[in-house]
Tab-separated table of C-alpha atoms and ligand atoms in Angstrom:
chain	number	residue	atom	x	y	z
A	1	UNK	CA	-15.790	-16.494	21.926
A	2	UNK	CA	-12.456	-16.117	20.239
A	3	UNK	CA	-10.235	-15.263	23.187
A	4	UNK	CA	-7.559	-17.703	22.040
A	5	UNK	CA	-6.876	-15.656	18.937
A	6	UNK	CA	-6.752	-12.447	20.936
A	7	UNK	CA	-4.243	-13.937	23.325
A	8	UNK	CA	-1.941	-14.702	20.402
A	9	UNK	CA	-1.623	-11.106	19.343
A	10	UNK	CA	1.197	-9.291	21.122
A	11	UNK	CA	2.166	-6.780	18.462
A	12	UNK	CA	2.990	-3.258	19.451
A	13	UNK	CA	1.236	-0.862	17.129
A	14	UNK	CA	2.041	2.683	16.214
A	15	UNK	CA	-1.256	4.507	16.614
A	16	UNK	CA	-2.352	8.004	15.657
A	17	UNK	CA	-5.105	9.177	17.993
A	18	UNK	CA	-7.095	12.113	16.617
A	19	UNK	CA	-9.435	13.502	19.259
A	20	UNK	CA	-10.034	17.072	20.375
A	21	UNK	CA	-11.824	16.279	23.635
A	22	UNK	CA	-8.923	16.535	26.003
A	23	UNK	CA	-10.148	14.242	28.761
A	24	UNK	CA	-11.226	11.505	26.354
A	25	UNK	CA	-7.937	11.776	24.447
A	26	UNK	CA	-5.940	11.456	27.669
A	27	UNK	CA	-7.913	8.403	28.808
A	28	UNK	CA	-7.675	6.665	25.425
A	29	UNK	CA	-3.970	7.416	25.077
A	30	UNK	CA	-3.338	5.979	28.545
A	31	UNK	CA	-5.117	2.647	27.947
A	32	UNK	CA	-3.502	2.216	24.543
A	33	UNK	CA	-0.074	2.830	26.053
A	34	UNK	CA	-0.874	0.392	28.860
A	35	UNK	CA	-1.510	-2.206	26.136
A	36	UNK	CA	2.021	-1.546	24.912
A	37	UNK	CA	1.194	0.616	21.897
A	38	UNK	CA	3.049	3.750	20.839
A	39	UNK	CA	0.563	6.614	20.543
A	40	UNK	CA	0.805	10.008	18.858
A	41	UNK	CA	-2.008	12.430	19.565
A	42	UNK	CA	-3.454	15.203	17.420
A	43	UNK	CA	-6.360	17.457	18.450
A	44	UNK	CA	-6.738	19.369	15.182
A	45	UNK	CA	-7.948	17.885	11.882
A	46	UNK	CA	-5.428	19.612	9.649
A	47	UNK	CA	-2.550	18.688	11.964
A	48	UNK	CA	-3.794	15.098	12.090
A	49	UNK	CA	-3.869	14.827	8.304
A	50	UNK	CA	-0.316	16.178	8.011
A	51	UNK	CA	0.825	13.819	10.764
A	52	UNK	CA	-0.840	10.810	9.080
A	53	UNK	CA	0.902	11.697	5.800
A	54	UNK	CA	4.332	12.094	7.372
A	55	UNK	CA	4.424	8.932	9.521
A	56	UNK	CA	3.638	5.264	9.004
A	57	UNK	CA	0.851	4.240	11.367
A	58	UNK	CA	-0.670	0.821	11.974
A	59	UNK	CA	-4.017	2.311	12.983
A	60	UNK	CA	-5.619	5.751	13.029
A	61	UNK	CA	-8.278	6.311	15.706
A	62	UNK	CA	-10.229	9.188	14.223
A	63	UNK	CA	-12.851	11.417	15.769
A	64	UNK	CA	-15.372	12.962	13.342
A	65	UNK	CA	-16.009	16.452	14.734
A	66	UNK	CA	-12.656	18.235	14.801
A	67	UNK	CA	-11.331	21.751	14.317
A	68	UNK	CA	-10.157	22.759	10.787
A	69	UNK	CA	-10.864	19.426	9.039
A	70	UNK	CA	-13.389	16.780	10.055
A	71	UNK	CA	-12.720	13.058	10.305
A	72	UNK	CA	-14.648	12.147	7.150
A	73	UNK	CA	-12.555	14.595	5.139
A	74	UNK	CA	-9.303	13.264	6.627
A	75	UNK	CA	-10.299	9.680	5.779
A	76	UNK	CA	-11.365	10.640	2.247
A	77	UNK	CA	-8.114	12.499	1.570
A	78	UNK	CA	-5.962	9.679	2.922
A	79	UNK	CA	-7.772	7.088	0.800
A	80	UNK	CA	-7.659	9.350	-2.268
A	81	UNK	CA	-3.879	9.591	-1.852
A	82	UNK	CA	-3.584	5.790	-1.719
A	83	UNK	CA	-3.022	5.576	2.037
A	84	UNK	CA	-4.603	2.326	3.261
A	85	UNK	CA	-3.845	2.681	6.997
A	86	UNK	CA	-6.764	1.139	8.928
A	87	UNK	CA	-9.084	3.792	10.361
A	88	UNK	CA	-11.270	3.302	13.425
A	89	UNK	CA	-13.782	6.139	13.405
A	90	UNK	CA	-15.287	7.586	16.568
A	91	UNK	CA	-18.785	8.827	15.783
A	92	UNK	CA	-20.907	10.938	18.082
A	93	UNK	CA	-24.288	9.644	17.004
A	94	UNK	CA	-25.441	6.151	16.197
A	95	UNK	CA	-27.319	7.036	13.045
A	96	UNK	CA	-27.098	4.887	9.960
A	97	UNK	CA	-26.259	7.987	7.919
A	98	UNK	CA	-23.205	8.722	10.090
A	99	UNK	CA	-21.985	5.158	9.888
A	100	UNK	CA	-22.490	4.998	6.135
A	101	UNK	CA	-20.690	8.307	5.657
A	102	UNK	CA	-17.748	7.080	7.742
A	103	UNK	CA	-17.465	3.786	5.909
A	104	UNK	CA	-17.890	5.508	2.531
A	105	UNK	CA	-15.106	7.920	3.473
A	106	UNK	CA	-12.807	4.940	3.941
A	107	UNK	CA	-13.104	4.006	7.619
A	108	UNK	CA	-12.595	0.307	8.380
A	109	UNK	CA	-14.602	0.260	11.571
A	110	UNK	CA	-16.420	2.670	13.859
A	111	UNK	CA	-17.277	3.117	17.508
A	112	UNK	CA	-20.178	5.177	18.793
A	113	UNK	CA	-19.522	7.606	21.644
A	114	UNK	CA	-19.703	7.102	24.526
A	115	UNK	CA	-17.867	3.784	24.281
A	116	UNK	CA	-16.208	1.493	26.803
A	117	UNK	CA	-12.417	1.628	26.645
A	118	UNK	CA	-12.422	-2.191	26.685
A	119	UNK	CA	-14.398	-2.149	23.440
A	120	UNK	CA	-11.949	0.279	21.867
A	121	UNK	CA	-9.091	-2.054	22.809
A	122	UNK	CA	-10.955	-5.040	21.357
A	123	UNK	CA	-11.476	-3.200	18.040
A	124	UNK	CA	-7.795	-2.223	17.940
A	125	UNK	CA	-6.785	-5.841	18.579
A	126	UNK	CA	-9.089	-6.993	15.776
A	127	UNK	CA	-7.473	-4.508	13.396
A	128	UNK	CA	-4.054	-5.716	14.545
A	129	UNK	CA	-4.958	-9.323	13.797
A	130	UNK	CA	-6.209	-8.413	10.335
A	131	UNK	CA	-2.991	-6.466	9.722
A	132	UNK	CA	-0.879	-9.413	10.841
A	133	UNK	CA	-2.627	-11.629	8.351
A	134	UNK	CA	-2.161	-9.269	5.449
A	135	UNK	CA	1.203	-8.985	3.718
A	136	UNK	CA	3.604	-6.134	4.311
A	137	UNK	CA	4.269	-5.433	0.659
A	138	UNK	CA	0.650	-5.583	-0.489
A	139	UNK	CA	1.441	-7.578	-3.611
A	140	UNK	CA	0.771	-11.037	-2.233
A	141	UNK	CA	-2.223	-11.982	-0.106
A	142	UNK	CA	-1.660	-15.070	2.025
A	143	UNK	CA	-3.949	-17.228	4.149
A	144	UNK	CA	-2.599	-20.542	5.438
A	145	UNK	CA	-1.160	-22.258	2.326
A	146	UNK	CA	-3.228	-20.169	-0.089
A	147	UNK	CA	-1.382	-17.364	-1.878
A	148	UNK	CA	-2.688	-14.754	-4.248
A	149	UNK	CA	-0.150	-12.731	-6.217
A	150	UNK	CA	-1.910	-9.515	-7.186
A	151	UNK	CA	0.683	-8.512	-9.758
A	152	UNK	CA	0.968	-11.729	-11.725
A	153	UNK	CA	-2.710	-12.563	-10.972
A	154	UNK	CA	-1.635	-16.059	-9.942
A	155	UNK	CA	-3.158	-18.158	-7.207
A	156	UNK	CA	-1.449	-21.107	-5.549
A	157	UNK	CA	-2.483	-23.548	-2.845
A	158	UNK	CA	0.365	-25.383	-1.128
A	159	UNK	CA	2.566	-24.266	-4.022
A	160	UNK	CA	0.233	-25.786	-6.595
A	161	UNK	CA	-1.041	-23.408	-9.268
A	162	UNK	CA	-4.810	-22.777	-9.369
A	163	UNK	CA	-6.314	-21.644	-12.668
A	164	UNK	CA	-8.907	-18.935	-12.019
A	165	UNK	CA	-11.033	-16.822	-14.317
A	166	UNK	CA	-10.917	-13.030	-13.875
A	167	UNK	CA	-14.146	-12.980	-11.844
A	168	UNK	CA	-13.055	-15.903	-9.695
A	169	UNK	CA	-9.753	-14.189	-8.975
A	170	UNK	CA	-11.483	-10.915	-8.071
A	171	UNK	CA	-13.920	-12.705	-5.766
A	172	UNK	CA	-11.102	-14.564	-4.021
A	173	UNK	CA	-9.165	-11.303	-3.714
A	174	UNK	CA	-12.192	-9.599	-2.123
A	175	UNK	CA	-12.461	-12.388	0.458
A	176	UNK	CA	-8.725	-12.433	1.153
A	177	UNK	CA	-8.544	-8.682	1.620
A	178	UNK	CA	-10.936	-9.153	4.563
A	179	UNK	CA	-9.652	-12.313	6.245
A	180	UNK	CA	-12.000	-13.639	8.910
A	181	UNK	CA	-14.630	-11.039	8.097
A	182	UNK	CA	-18.088	-12.002	6.909
A	183	UNK	CA	-18.946	-10.388	3.582
A	184	UNK	CA	-22.599	-10.304	2.598
A	185	UNK	CA	-23.765	-11.199	-0.886
A	186	UNK	CA	-24.510	-7.547	-1.602
A	187	UNK	CA	-21.026	-6.494	-0.446
A	188	UNK	CA	-19.488	-9.111	-2.720
A	189	UNK	CA	-21.760	-8.057	-5.583
A	190	UNK	CA	-20.585	-4.491	-5.120
A	191	UNK	CA	-16.899	-5.415	-4.816
A	192	UNK	CA	-16.756	-7.927	-7.657
A	193	UNK	CA	-19.611	-7.116	-10.014
A	194	UNK	CA	-20.052	-3.396	-9.260
A	195	UNK	CA	-23.794	-3.916	-8.893
A	196	UNK	CA	-24.160	-4.677	-12.577
A	197	UNK	CA	-27.926	-4.505	-13.094
A	198	UNK	CA	-27.772	-7.514	-15.388
A	199	UNK	CA	-26.160	-9.623	-12.680
A	200	UNK	CA	-28.400	-12.353	-11.349
A	201	UNK	CA	-28.765	-12.440	-7.597
A	202	UNK	CA	-27.409	-15.991	-7.260
A	203	UNK	CA	-24.197	-15.180	-9.116
A	204	UNK	CA	-22.235	-14.885	-5.850
A	205	UNK	CA	-23.294	-18.361	-4.721
A	206	UNK	CA	-22.475	-19.766	-8.146
A	207	UNK	CA	-18.965	-18.286	-8.128
A	208	UNK	CA	-18.333	-19.355	-4.538
A	209	UNK	CA	-19.197	-22.859	-5.714
A	210	UNK	CA	-16.663	-22.560	-8.574
A	211	UNK	CA	-14.006	-21.202	-6.179
A	212	UNK	CA	-14.507	-24.002	-3.668
A	213	UNK	CA	-14.049	-26.590	-6.399
A	214	UNK	CA	-10.727	-25.010	-7.342
A	215	UNK	CA	-9.378	-23.759	-4.002
A	216	UNK	CA	-10.703	-26.100	-1.305
A	217	UNK	CA	-11.694	-29.376	-2.949
A	218	UNK	CA	-8.269	-31.049	-2.779
A	219	UNK	CA	-7.228	-29.626	0.600
A	220	UNK	CA	-8.091	-30.922	4.024
A	221	UNK	CA	-8.317	-27.371	5.381
A	222	UNK	CA	-11.404	-25.683	3.912
A	223	UNK	CA	-10.882	-21.923	3.811
A	224	UNK	CA	-14.046	-20.598	2.174
A	225	UNK	CA	-16.869	-20.581	4.715
A	226	UNK	CA	-20.596	-20.095	4.348
A	227	UNK	CA	-21.943	-18.047	7.247
A	228	UNK	CA	-25.580	-19.049	7.367
A	229	UNK	CA	-27.932	-16.128	6.900
A	230	UNK	CA	-25.042	-13.669	6.556
A	231	UNK	CA	-22.730	-14.369	3.646
A	232	UNK	CA	-19.251	-15.725	3.126
A	233	UNK	CA	-15.878	-15.490	4.795
A	234	UNK	CA	-12.399	-16.849	4.247
A	235	UNK	CA	-10.605	-18.044	7.347
A	236	UNK	CA	-8.058	-20.649	8.359
A	237	UNK	CA	-9.312	-21.493	11.860
Q	301	CA	CA1	-14.641	16.012	18.595
């Protein structure tokens, strides 16, 4: 259980709720507002897309089946235009194909209908925590005393410069873009090596080993974690 971390998050978020089922939209809007969030609601896909483009949201809660433009299309268009606002997708069916399509379209997370409102709130809080940990300007990723400057391609730990190869930097960036999240070896292979057919399967483990030697070896706080049977994560607590 990680209730301590949840208790620490008090941020009010500006949320776009895109849902055409009136009763569900009303219920979701009410609980989000009770949590202290500011909620805009759209019931039409085209309207939602225009709204998402015109305002700065912290999270978009996005239904899939909508009039005029579906949720996948909205997510794809937003991502294609460089909009990185976190998207929590509401899918009607729990099929792998639906989930894959949502994630491929650019969704960060998904919930299968019908869902408990408490679970929706938990997902929103998780997105809020991830947002809090990521930098506002997007040029520097920070976790505890580790900093990654994406423009100068420089990494520092406690102000001390860390020399990284291109692949090491990209791997560290992939981990730091998903703080606290477990990334599987195949996800890391895709993100860092683009599934290069010549890549050996143990390359991720090898590079994690290199990264640990450079990033964690001299620090008391070890950031790069092995999640047994799952993959790797970077986290400070
Ligand atoms: Ca719908």
